[in-house]
Amino acid sequence: MCCKGWCPDWIWRYKLGKEATKKTTNAAKLFQEAAGWDLNQLTHRAPLPDIVTFSSNDDYEVFQSRKFIFEELMEALRDDNCKRIGLHGLGGVGKTTLVMDVCKKAKDLFSDIVKTTVSQTPDIDKNPRIKQAEKKILIILDDVWKDVKLGDIGIPSGEDQEKCKILLTTRSEHVCDLMHCSKKILLKFLSNEESLALIKKTASIVDDSPALNDVVLQVVEECKGLPIAIVTVGKALIRKSLTDWEVALRELKNSRYVEICGVDEDNNAYVCLKWSYDHLNRKTKLCFLMCSLFPEDYDISIEELSRYAMGLEEYNQDVNSLDEVRKPSACGN
C-alpha cells in the first residue's frame, strides 16, 4: 500500500540488494586472501592524534600583502613572551587559509599543533581536549565570535598555560581584546594588482587584449579585494568570452546590495557570491540549500547529502543508485 503518495521502488531495492550482495562477497574474498599476510610489513605507525596535517590550497596565492602578515605571524609564534595572537579581518579575506599556511612553517617550533573551529555556536563537547603534558603546544581557535572560556575546552590556565601558545582567527578586533591577545594582526583586502593577478589565474585568462583586460579589471573592482569573491567569480567565468565577461560585469553592477551586519556597503563583496549562486543549475542550488539546513561547521558527508537528495525525488528520474548520485556531476561539482 502507498502512504501519502510514497510507494517503495521495488526495482531499485532489488538492484541495491544485488549490489550489496556482490560487494559483501568480494569483501569476504579479500579477507580470505589477506589471512596469510604479514600485516606488520604493510601497516605504518599512525601519526599522533593531536598533530594536524594541513593540505595545500591550490587557490591560495602568496602575495606581497600576505607575505608581510605571514612573517609577522611567524615572528609572534617565535616570541616566547607572546602567548595569545589574534588574526582578525572580514569573512572570506583569507584568515583560515593563511593560518594553515603558517602552521606548515611553524610545525618545527611546537611539539603538537591542535586546531578547533569555535564558530558562533560552539559545541564544547566536540572540541579537542588539550593534554596537560610537558611539551610546547600551539592551539588554533578558528572563527571565534565571542569570548571563549578556555578552561571549558580543556586549555590549561595559570602556570600550566605557559606551555601553550594560542592563535585565534576572528572577524572582530573586539574579540581579540576580549580574549586578551597580546598581539593583534589585521588581514586586509587584496590590492587591485593582487586581485587582478588572482582572477586571471583562477579564470585561466590567456587573452591579453586591452578590451578584455579593461572588463576584467572592472569585474575585479566589484569583488572589493575579497579573495573568496574573486575566486568564486573567476571560476564561474573560466575560459569565457569577452561577451560573457561584459554580461557578468553588467549583472554585478546591477546586483542588489546585501545587508550584512558589520560590513559597509562600499566593502560589500558578497553580491559576487550571490551572483555566482544565481548562475548555478537548479540541482546544484538545491544541494547548497540542503547544506544550509545543517548546523554551522557541520561535517556534511556526501552519503548523507545524497540520501536527502534522493528523498526529495530530485534524482529518481535520472539515476537508480546512490553511486550515481554521489558523482560530482549530480550536484554540479
C-alpha positions as a Markdown table, in Angstrom:
| # | Residue | x | y | z |
|---|---|---|---|---|
| 1 | Met | 0.0 | 0.0 | 0.0 |
| 2 | Cys | 1.0 | 3.6 | -0.5 |
| 3 | Cys | 1.4 | 6.1 | 2.3 |
| 4 | Lys | 0.5 | 9.6 | 1.3 |
| 5 | Gly | 1.8 | 9.0 | -2.2 |
| 6 | Trp | 5.0 | 7.3 | -1.1 |
| 7 | Cys | 5.5 | 3.9 | -2.7 |
| 8 | Pro | 8.5 | 1.6 | -2.3 |
| 9 | Asp | 10.6 | 1.3 | -5.6 |
| 10 | Trp | 10.9 | -2.5 | -5.7 |
| 11 | Ile | 13.1 | -2.5 | -8.8 |
| 12 | Trp | 15.5 | 0.0 | -7.2 |
| 13 | Arg | 15.5 | -2.0 | -4.0 |
| 14 | Tyr | 16.2 | -5.3 | -5.9 |
| 15 | Lys | 19.2 | -3.7 | -7.7 |
| 16 | Leu | 20.5 | -2.3 | -4.5 |
| 17 | Gly | 20.2 | -5.7 | -2.8 |
| 18 | Lys | 22.1 | -7.4 | -5.6 |
| 19 | Glu | 24.8 | -4.7 | -5.4 |
| 20 | Ala | 25.2 | -5.2 | -1.7 |
| 21 | Thr | 25.4 | -9.0 | -2.0 |
| 22 | Lys | 28.1 | -8.6 | -4.7 |
| 23 | Lys | 30.2 | -6.2 | -2.6 |
| 24 | Thr | 29.8 | -8.5 | 0.5 |
| 25 | Thr | 31.1 | -11.5 | -1.5 |
| 26 | Asn | 34.0 | -9.5 | -2.8 |
| 27 | Ala | 34.9 | -8.3 | 0.7 |
| 28 | Ala | 34.8 | -11.9 | 2.0 |
| 29 | Lys | 37.2 | -13.0 | -0.7 |
| 30 | Leu | 39.6 | -10.1 | 0.1 |
| 31 | Phe | 39.6 | -11.0 | 3.8 |
| 32 | Gln | 40.3 | -14.7 | 2.9 |
| 33 | Glu | 43.2 | -13.7 | 0.7 |
| 34 | Ala | 44.6 | -11.4 | 3.4 |
| 35 | Ala | 44.5 | -14.1 | 6.0 |
| 36 | Gly | 48.1 | -15.3 | 5.3 |
| 37 | Trp | 49.7 | -11.8 | 5.0 |
| 38 | Asp | 52.2 | -10.4 | 7.5 |
| 39 | Leu | 50.3 | -7.1 | 8.3 |
| 40 | Asn | 53.3 | -5.7 | 10.2 |
| 41 | Gln | 55.0 | -5.3 | 6.8 |
| 42 | Leu | 52.1 | -3.5 | 5.3 |
| 43 | Thr | 51.0 | -1.1 | 8.0 |
| 44 | His | 52.6 | 2.1 | 9.2 |
| 45 | Arg | 52.5 | 3.8 | 12.6 |
| 46 | Ala | 49.7 | 6.3 | 12.8 |
| 47 | Pro | 50.5 | 9.9 | 13.4 |
| 48 | Leu | 50.0 | 11.4 | 16.9 |
| 49 | Pro | 46.2 | 12.3 | 17.2 |
| 50 | Asp | 46.8 | 15.8 | 18.4 |
| 51 | Ile | 49.0 | 16.8 | 15.4 |
| 52 | Val | 47.1 | 18.3 | 12.5 |
| 53 | Thr | 48.4 | 17.9 | 8.9 |
| 54 | Phe | 47.4 | 20.7 | 6.7 |
| 55 | Ser | 46.9 | 20.3 | 2.9 |
| 56 | Ser | 47.8 | 22.9 | 0.4 |
| 57 | Asn | 45.2 | 25.1 | -1.2 |
| 58 | Asp | 45.5 | 25.5 | -5.0 |
| 59 | Asp | 43.6 | 28.7 | -5.0 |
| 60 | Tyr | 45.9 | 30.3 | -2.4 |
| 61 | Glu | 48.5 | 32.8 | -3.8 |
| 62 | Val | 51.3 | 34.3 | -1.7 |
| 63 | Phe | 51.0 | 38.0 | -2.5 |
| 64 | Gln | 53.2 | 40.7 | -1.0 |
| 65 | Ser | 50.5 | 41.9 | 1.4 |
| 66 | Arg | 50.0 | 38.3 | 2.7 |
| 67 | Lys | 53.8 | 37.7 | 2.8 |
| 68 | Phe | 54.2 | 40.6 | 5.3 |
| 69 | Ile | 51.4 | 39.2 | 7.5 |
| 70 | Phe | 52.9 | 35.7 | 7.2 |
| 71 | Glu | 56.2 | 36.9 | 8.6 |
| 72 | Glu | 54.5 | 38.9 | 11.3 |
| 73 | Leu | 52.7 | 35.8 | 12.5 |
| 74 | Met | 55.8 | 33.7 | 12.4 |
| 75 | Glu | 57.7 | 36.3 | 14.5 |
| 76 | Ala | 54.9 | 36.3 | 17.1 |
| 77 | Leu | 55.0 | 32.5 | 17.2 |
| 78 | Arg | 58.7 | 32.5 | 17.9 |
| 79 | Asp | 58.3 | 35.1 | 20.7 |
| 80 | Asp | 58.0 | 33.3 | 24.0 |
| 81 | Asn | 56.5 | 36.4 | 25.6 |
| 82 | Cys | 53.6 | 36.4 | 23.1 |
| 83 | Lys | 51.1 | 33.8 | 24.4 |
| 84 | Arg | 48.0 | 34.9 | 22.5 |
| 85 | Ile | 47.8 | 36.0 | 18.9 |
| 86 | Gly | 44.7 | 37.3 | 17.2 |
| 87 | Leu | 44.3 | 37.5 | 13.4 |
| 88 | His | 41.2 | 39.5 | 12.5 |
| 89 | Gly | 39.6 | 40.5 | 9.3 |
| 90 | Leu | 36.4 | 40.3 | 7.2 |
| 91 | Gly | 34.9 | 36.9 | 6.5 |
| 92 | Gly | 36.4 | 35.5 | 3.3 |
| 93 | Val | 39.5 | 37.6 | 3.4 |
| 94 | Gly | 41.7 | 34.5 | 3.9 |
| 95 | Lys | 42.4 | 34.2 | 7.6 |
| 96 | Thr | 42.0 | 30.5 | 7.9 |
| 97 | Thr | 44.0 | 29.8 | 4.7 |
| 98 | Leu | 46.8 | 32.0 | 5.9 |
| 99 | Val | 46.9 | 30.3 | 9.3 |
| 100 | Met | 47.0 | 26.9 | 7.8 |
| 101 | Asp | 50.0 | 28.0 | 5.7 |
| 102 | Val | 51.7 | 29.4 | 8.7 |
| 103 | Cys | 51.2 | 26.2 | 10.6 |
| 104 | Lys | 53.2 | 24.3 | 7.9 |
| 105 | Lys | 56.2 | 26.5 | 8.6 |
| 106 | Ala | 55.7 | 26.6 | 12.4 |
| 107 | Lys | 55.5 | 22.8 | 12.9 |
| 108 | Asp | 59.1 | 22.6 | 13.9 |
| 109 | Leu | 58.5 | 25.2 | 16.7 |
| 110 | Phe | 56.0 | 23.1 | 18.6 |
| 111 | Ser | 55.6 | 19.5 | 19.7 |
| 112 | Asp | 51.9 | 19.5 | 18.9 |
| 113 | Ile | 49.5 | 21.6 | 16.9 |
| 114 | Val | 45.9 | 21.4 | 17.7 |
| 115 | Lys | 43.1 | 23.1 | 15.8 |
| 116 | Thr | 39.4 | 23.6 | 16.5 |
| 117 | Thr | 36.7 | 25.6 | 14.9 |
| 118 | Val | 34.7 | 27.6 | 17.5 |
| 119 | Ser | 32.1 | 29.5 | 15.4 |
| 120 | Gln | 29.0 | 31.4 | 16.7 |
| 121 | Thr | 27.5 | 28.4 | 18.5 |
| 122 | Pro | 30.5 | 26.4 | 19.8 |
| 123 | Asp | 29.8 | 22.8 | 20.8 |
| 124 | Ile | 32.3 | 22.4 | 23.6 |
| 125 | Asp | 31.9 | 18.6 | 23.8 |
| 126 | Lys | 33.1 | 18.2 | 20.2 |
| 127 | Asn | 36.2 | 20.4 | 20.7 |
| 128 | Pro | 39.5 | 18.6 | 21.4 |
| 129 | Arg | 40.7 | 18.3 | 24.9 |
| 130 | Ile | 44.2 | 19.7 | 25.4 |
| 131 | Lys | 46.5 | 17.3 | 27.2 |
| 132 | Gln | 48.4 | 18.9 | 30.0 |
| 133 | Ala | 51.7 | 17.4 | 29.1 |
| 134 | Glu | 55.2 | 18.7 | 29.4 |
| 135 | Lys | 55.5 | 19.9 | 25.9 |
| 136 | Lys | 55.0 | 23.1 | 23.8 |
| 137 | Ile | 51.6 | 23.2 | 22.1 |
| 138 | Leu | 50.2 | 25.6 | 19.5 |
| 139 | Ile | 46.4 | 25.8 | 19.9 |
| 140 | Ile | 44.5 | 27.3 | 16.9 |
| 141 | Leu | 41.0 | 28.6 | 17.6 |
| 142 | Asp | 39.4 | 29.3 | 14.3 |
| 143 | Asp | 36.4 | 31.5 | 13.6 |
| 144 | Val | 35.9 | 32.9 | 17.2 |
| 145 | Trp | 32.9 | 35.2 | 17.5 |
| 146 | Lys | 32.9 | 35.9 | 21.3 |
| 147 | Asp | 34.9 | 35.5 | 24.5 |
| 148 | Val | 35.6 | 31.8 | 25.0 |
| 149 | Lys | 36.2 | 30.3 | 28.4 |
| 150 | Leu | 39.4 | 28.4 | 27.6 |
| 151 | Gly | 39.0 | 26.1 | 30.6 |
| 152 | Asp | 35.8 | 24.8 | 29.1 |
| 153 | Ile | 37.6 | 23.3 | 26.1 |
| 154 | Gly | 40.5 | 21.9 | 28.1 |
| 155 | Ile | 43.0 | 24.6 | 27.7 |
| 156 | Pro | 45.0 | 25.0 | 30.9 |
| 157 | Ser | 45.2 | 28.2 | 32.8 |
| 158 | Gly | 47.8 | 29.9 | 35.1 |
| 159 | Glu | 51.2 | 28.3 | 35.1 |
| 160 | Asp | 50.1 | 25.4 | 33.0 |
| 161 | Gln | 49.3 | 27.7 | 30.2 |
| 162 | Glu | 53.0 | 28.7 | 29.9 |
| 163 | Lys | 53.3 | 25.6 | 27.7 |
| 164 | Cys | 50.6 | 26.7 | 25.3 |
| 165 | Lys | 50.5 | 29.4 | 22.7 |
| 166 | Ile | 47.1 | 30.4 | 21.3 |
| 167 | Leu | 46.5 | 31.6 | 17.8 |
| 168 | Leu | 42.9 | 32.7 | 17.0 |
| 169 | Thr | 41.1 | 34.0 | 14.0 |
| 170 | Thr | 38.1 | 36.2 | 14.2 |
| 171 | Arg | 36.1 | 38.8 | 12.2 |
| 172 | Ser | 36.2 | 41.3 | 15.1 |
| 173 | Glu | 39.1 | 43.1 | 16.7 |
| 174 | His | 37.0 | 43.4 | 19.8 |
| 175 | Val | 37.0 | 39.7 | 20.2 |
| 176 | Cys | 40.9 | 39.8 | 20.2 |
| 177 | Asp | 40.6 | 42.3 | 23.1 |
| 178 | Leu | 38.1 | 40.0 | 25.0 |
| 179 | Met | 40.5 | 37.1 | 24.5 |
| 180 | His | 43.4 | 39.2 | 25.9 |
| 181 | Cys | 45.5 | 38.8 | 22.8 |
| 182 | Ser | 49.0 | 40.4 | 23.3 |
| 183 | Lys | 49.4 | 40.6 | 19.5 |
| 184 | Lys | 46.6 | 41.7 | 17.2 |
| 185 | Ile | 47.1 | 41.5 | 13.4 |
| 186 | Leu | 44.7 | 42.8 | 10.8 |
| 187 | Leu | 44.4 | 40.9 | 7.5 |
| 188 | Lys | 43.3 | 43.5 | 4.9 |
| 189 | Phe | 41.8 | 43.1 | 1.4 |
| 190 | Leu | 44.0 | 42.4 | -1.6 |
| 191 | Ser | 45.3 | 45.3 | -3.6 |
| 192 | Asn | 44.0 | 45.9 | -7.1 |
| 193 | Glu | 47.1 | 44.4 | -8.6 |
| 194 | Glu | 46.9 | 41.3 | -6.5 |
| 195 | Ser | 43.2 | 40.9 | -7.2 |
| 196 | Leu | 43.7 | 41.2 | -10.9 |
| 197 | Ala | 46.5 | 38.6 | -10.8 |
| 198 | Leu | 44.3 | 36.2 | -8.8 |
| 199 | Ile | 41.3 | 36.4 | -11.0 |
| 200 | Lys | 43.4 | 36.0 | -14.2 |
| 201 | Lys | 44.9 | 32.8 | -12.7 |
| 202 | Thr | 41.6 | 31.5 | -11.5 |
| 203 | Ala | 39.7 | 32.2 | -14.8 |
| 204 | Ser | 42.7 | 30.9 | -16.9 |
| 205 | Ile | 42.8 | 34.1 | -18.9 |
| 206 | Val | 45.3 | 33.9 | -21.7 |
| 207 | Asp | 43.9 | 36.7 | -23.9 |
| 208 | Asp | 45.8 | 39.9 | -23.2 |
| 209 | Ser | 43.7 | 42.2 | -25.3 |
| 210 | Pro | 43.1 | 45.7 | -23.9 |
| 211 | Ala | 39.3 | 45.2 | -24.3 |
| 212 | Leu | 39.2 | 42.1 | -22.2 |
| 213 | Asn | 41.6 | 43.4 | -19.6 |
| 214 | Asp | 39.5 | 46.5 | -19.1 |
| 215 | Val | 36.4 | 44.5 | -18.4 |
| 216 | Val | 38.2 | 42.1 | -16.1 |
| 217 | Leu | 39.6 | 45.0 | -14.1 |
| 218 | Gln | 36.1 | 46.4 | -13.6 |
| 219 | Val | 34.8 | 42.9 | -12.5 |
| 220 | Val | 37.7 | 42.8 | -10.0 |
| 221 | Glu | 36.7 | 46.2 | -8.6 |
| 222 | Glu | 33.2 | 44.7 | -7.9 |
| 223 | Cys | 34.9 | 42.0 | -5.8 |
| 224 | Lys | 36.3 | 44.7 | -3.5 |
| 225 | Gly | 39.6 | 42.8 | -2.9 |
| 226 | Leu | 37.9 | 39.9 | -1.1 |
| 227 | Pro | 39.7 | 36.6 | -2.1 |
| 228 | Ile | 36.7 | 34.4 | -1.8 |
| 229 | Ala | 34.7 | 36.6 | -4.1 |
| 230 | Ile | 37.5 | 36.9 | -6.6 |
| 231 | Val | 38.0 | 33.1 | -6.8 |
| 232 | Thr | 34.3 | 32.4 | -6.9 |
| 233 | Val | 33.7 | 34.8 | -9.8 |
| 234 | Gly | 36.8 | 33.7 | -11.6 |
| 235 | Lys | 35.7 | 30.0 | -11.5 |
| 236 | Ala | 32.3 | 31.0 | -12.8 |
| 237 | Leu | 34.0 | 32.8 | -15.8 |
| 238 | Ile | 36.8 | 30.4 | -16.5 |
| 239 | Arg | 37.7 | 30.5 | -20.2 |
| 240 | Lys | 34.7 | 32.6 | -21.0 |
| 241 | Ser | 34.5 | 35.1 | -23.9 |
| 242 | Leu | 34.6 | 38.9 | -23.8 |
| 243 | Thr | 30.8 | 39.0 | -24.2 |
| 244 | Asp | 30.4 | 36.7 | -21.2 |
| 245 | Trp | 32.6 | 39.0 | -19.1 |
| 246 | Glu | 30.7 | 42.0 | -20.2 |
| 247 | Val | 27.4 | 40.4 | -19.2 |
| 248 | Ala | 28.8 | 39.4 | -15.8 |
| 249 | Leu | 30.0 | 42.9 | -15.2 |
| 250 | Arg | 26.6 | 44.4 | -16.0 |
| 251 | Glu | 24.9 | 41.9 | -13.7 |
| 252 | Leu | 27.3 | 42.5 | -10.9 |
| 253 | Lys | 26.9 | 46.3 | -11.1 |
| 254 | Asn | 23.1 | 45.8 | -11.1 |
| 255 | Ser | 23.1 | 43.3 | -8.2 |
| 256 | Arg | 21.1 | 44.2 | -5.2 |
| 257 | Tyr | 23.2 | 45.2 | -2.1 |
| 258 | Val | 23.3 | 42.6 | 0.6 |
| 259 | Glu | 22.9 | 43.9 | 4.1 |
| 260 | Ile | 25.3 | 42.2 | 6.4 |
| 261 | Cys | 25.9 | 43.3 | 10.0 |
| 262 | Gly | 29.3 | 44.9 | 10.4 |
| 263 | Val | 30.0 | 45.3 | 6.7 |
| 264 | Asp | 30.0 | 48.6 | 5.0 |
| 265 | Glu | 28.2 | 48.9 | 1.6 |
| 266 | Asp | 31.4 | 50.2 | 0.0 |
| 267 | Asn | 33.2 | 47.0 | 1.1 |
| 268 | Asn | 30.4 | 44.5 | 0.4 |
| 269 | Ala | 31.7 | 41.9 | -2.0 |
| 270 | Tyr | 29.1 | 39.3 | -1.0 |
| 271 | Val | 27.0 | 40.3 | -4.0 |
| 272 | Cys | 29.6 | 38.5 | -6.1 |
| 273 | Leu | 28.9 | 35.3 | -4.1 |
| 274 | Lys | 25.1 | 35.8 | -4.7 |
| 275 | Trp | 25.7 | 36.4 | -8.4 |
| 276 | Ser | 27.7 | 33.1 | -8.6 |
| 277 | Tyr | 24.9 | 31.2 | -6.8 |
| 278 | Asp | 22.3 | 32.6 | -9.2 |
| 279 | His | 24.1 | 31.2 | -12.1 |
| 280 | Leu | 24.2 | 27.6 | -10.8 |
| 281 | Asn | 21.8 | 25.0 | -12.2 |
| 282 | Arg | 18.7 | 24.1 | -10.2 |
| 283 | Lys | 20.1 | 20.8 | -8.7 |
| 284 | Thr | 23.3 | 22.4 | -7.6 |
| 285 | Lys | 21.3 | 25.2 | -5.9 |
| 286 | Leu | 19.3 | 22.6 | -4.1 |
| 287 | Cys | 22.4 | 21.0 | -2.8 |
| 288 | Phe | 23.6 | 24.3 | -1.4 |
| 289 | Leu | 20.2 | 24.9 | 0.2 |
| 290 | Met | 20.2 | 21.5 | 1.8 |
| 291 | Cys | 23.7 | 22.2 | 3.2 |
| 292 | Ser | 22.4 | 25.4 | 4.8 |
| 293 | Leu | 20.0 | 23.3 | 6.9 |
| 294 | Phe | 22.9 | 21.6 | 8.7 |
| 295 | Pro | 24.4 | 23.2 | 11.8 |
| 296 | Glu | 27.3 | 25.6 | 11.3 |
| 297 | Asp | 30.7 | 23.9 | 10.7 |
| 298 | Tyr | 28.9 | 20.5 | 10.5 |
| 299 | Asp | 31.0 | 17.9 | 8.5 |
| 300 | Ile | 28.4 | 17.0 | 5.8 |
| 301 | Ser | 29.1 | 13.7 | 4.2 |
| 302 | Ile | 28.4 | 13.0 | 0.5 |
| 303 | Glu | 26.5 | 9.9 | 1.6 |
| 304 | Glu | 24.2 | 11.9 | 3.9 |
| 305 | Leu | 23.6 | 14.7 | 1.3 |
| 306 | Ser | 22.9 | 12.1 | -1.4 |
| 307 | Arg | 20.2 | 10.4 | 0.7 |
| 308 | Tyr | 18.4 | 13.7 | 1.2 |
| 309 | Ala | 18.6 | 14.5 | -2.5 |
| 310 | Met | 17.0 | 11.1 | -3.3 |
| 311 | Gly | 14.4 | 11.6 | -0.6 |
| 312 | Leu | 13.3 | 14.8 | -2.4 |
| 313 | Glu | 13.0 | 12.8 | -5.6 |
| 314 | Glu | 15.3 | 15.2 | -7.4 |
| 315 | Tyr | 17.3 | 12.4 | -8.9 |
| 316 | Asn | 14.9 | 9.5 | -9.0 |
| 317 | Gln | 14.1 | 10.1 | -12.7 |
| 318 | Asp | 17.8 | 10.2 | -13.7 |
| 319 | Val | 19.6 | 7.7 | -11.5 |
| 320 | Asn | 19.0 | 4.3 | -10.0 |
| 321 | Ser | 21.6 | 4.0 | -7.2 |
| 322 | Leu | 23.4 | 6.1 | -4.6 |
| 323 | Asp | 26.7 | 5.6 | -6.5 |
| 324 | Glu | 25.3 | 7.7 | -9.4 |
| 325 | Val | 24.0 | 10.4 | -7.0 |
| 326 | Arg | 27.5 | 10.6 | -5.4 |
| 327 | Lys | 29.1 | 11.6 | -8.7 |
| 328 | Pro | 30.3 | 15.2 | -8.7 |
| 329 | Ser | 28.2 | 16.0 | -11.8 |
| 330 | Ala | 25.0 | 15.1 | -9.9 |
| 331 | Cys | 25.4 | 18.1 | -7.7 |
| 332 | Gly | 27.1 | 20.2 | -10.3 |
| 333 | Asn | 30.5 | 19.8 | -8.6 |
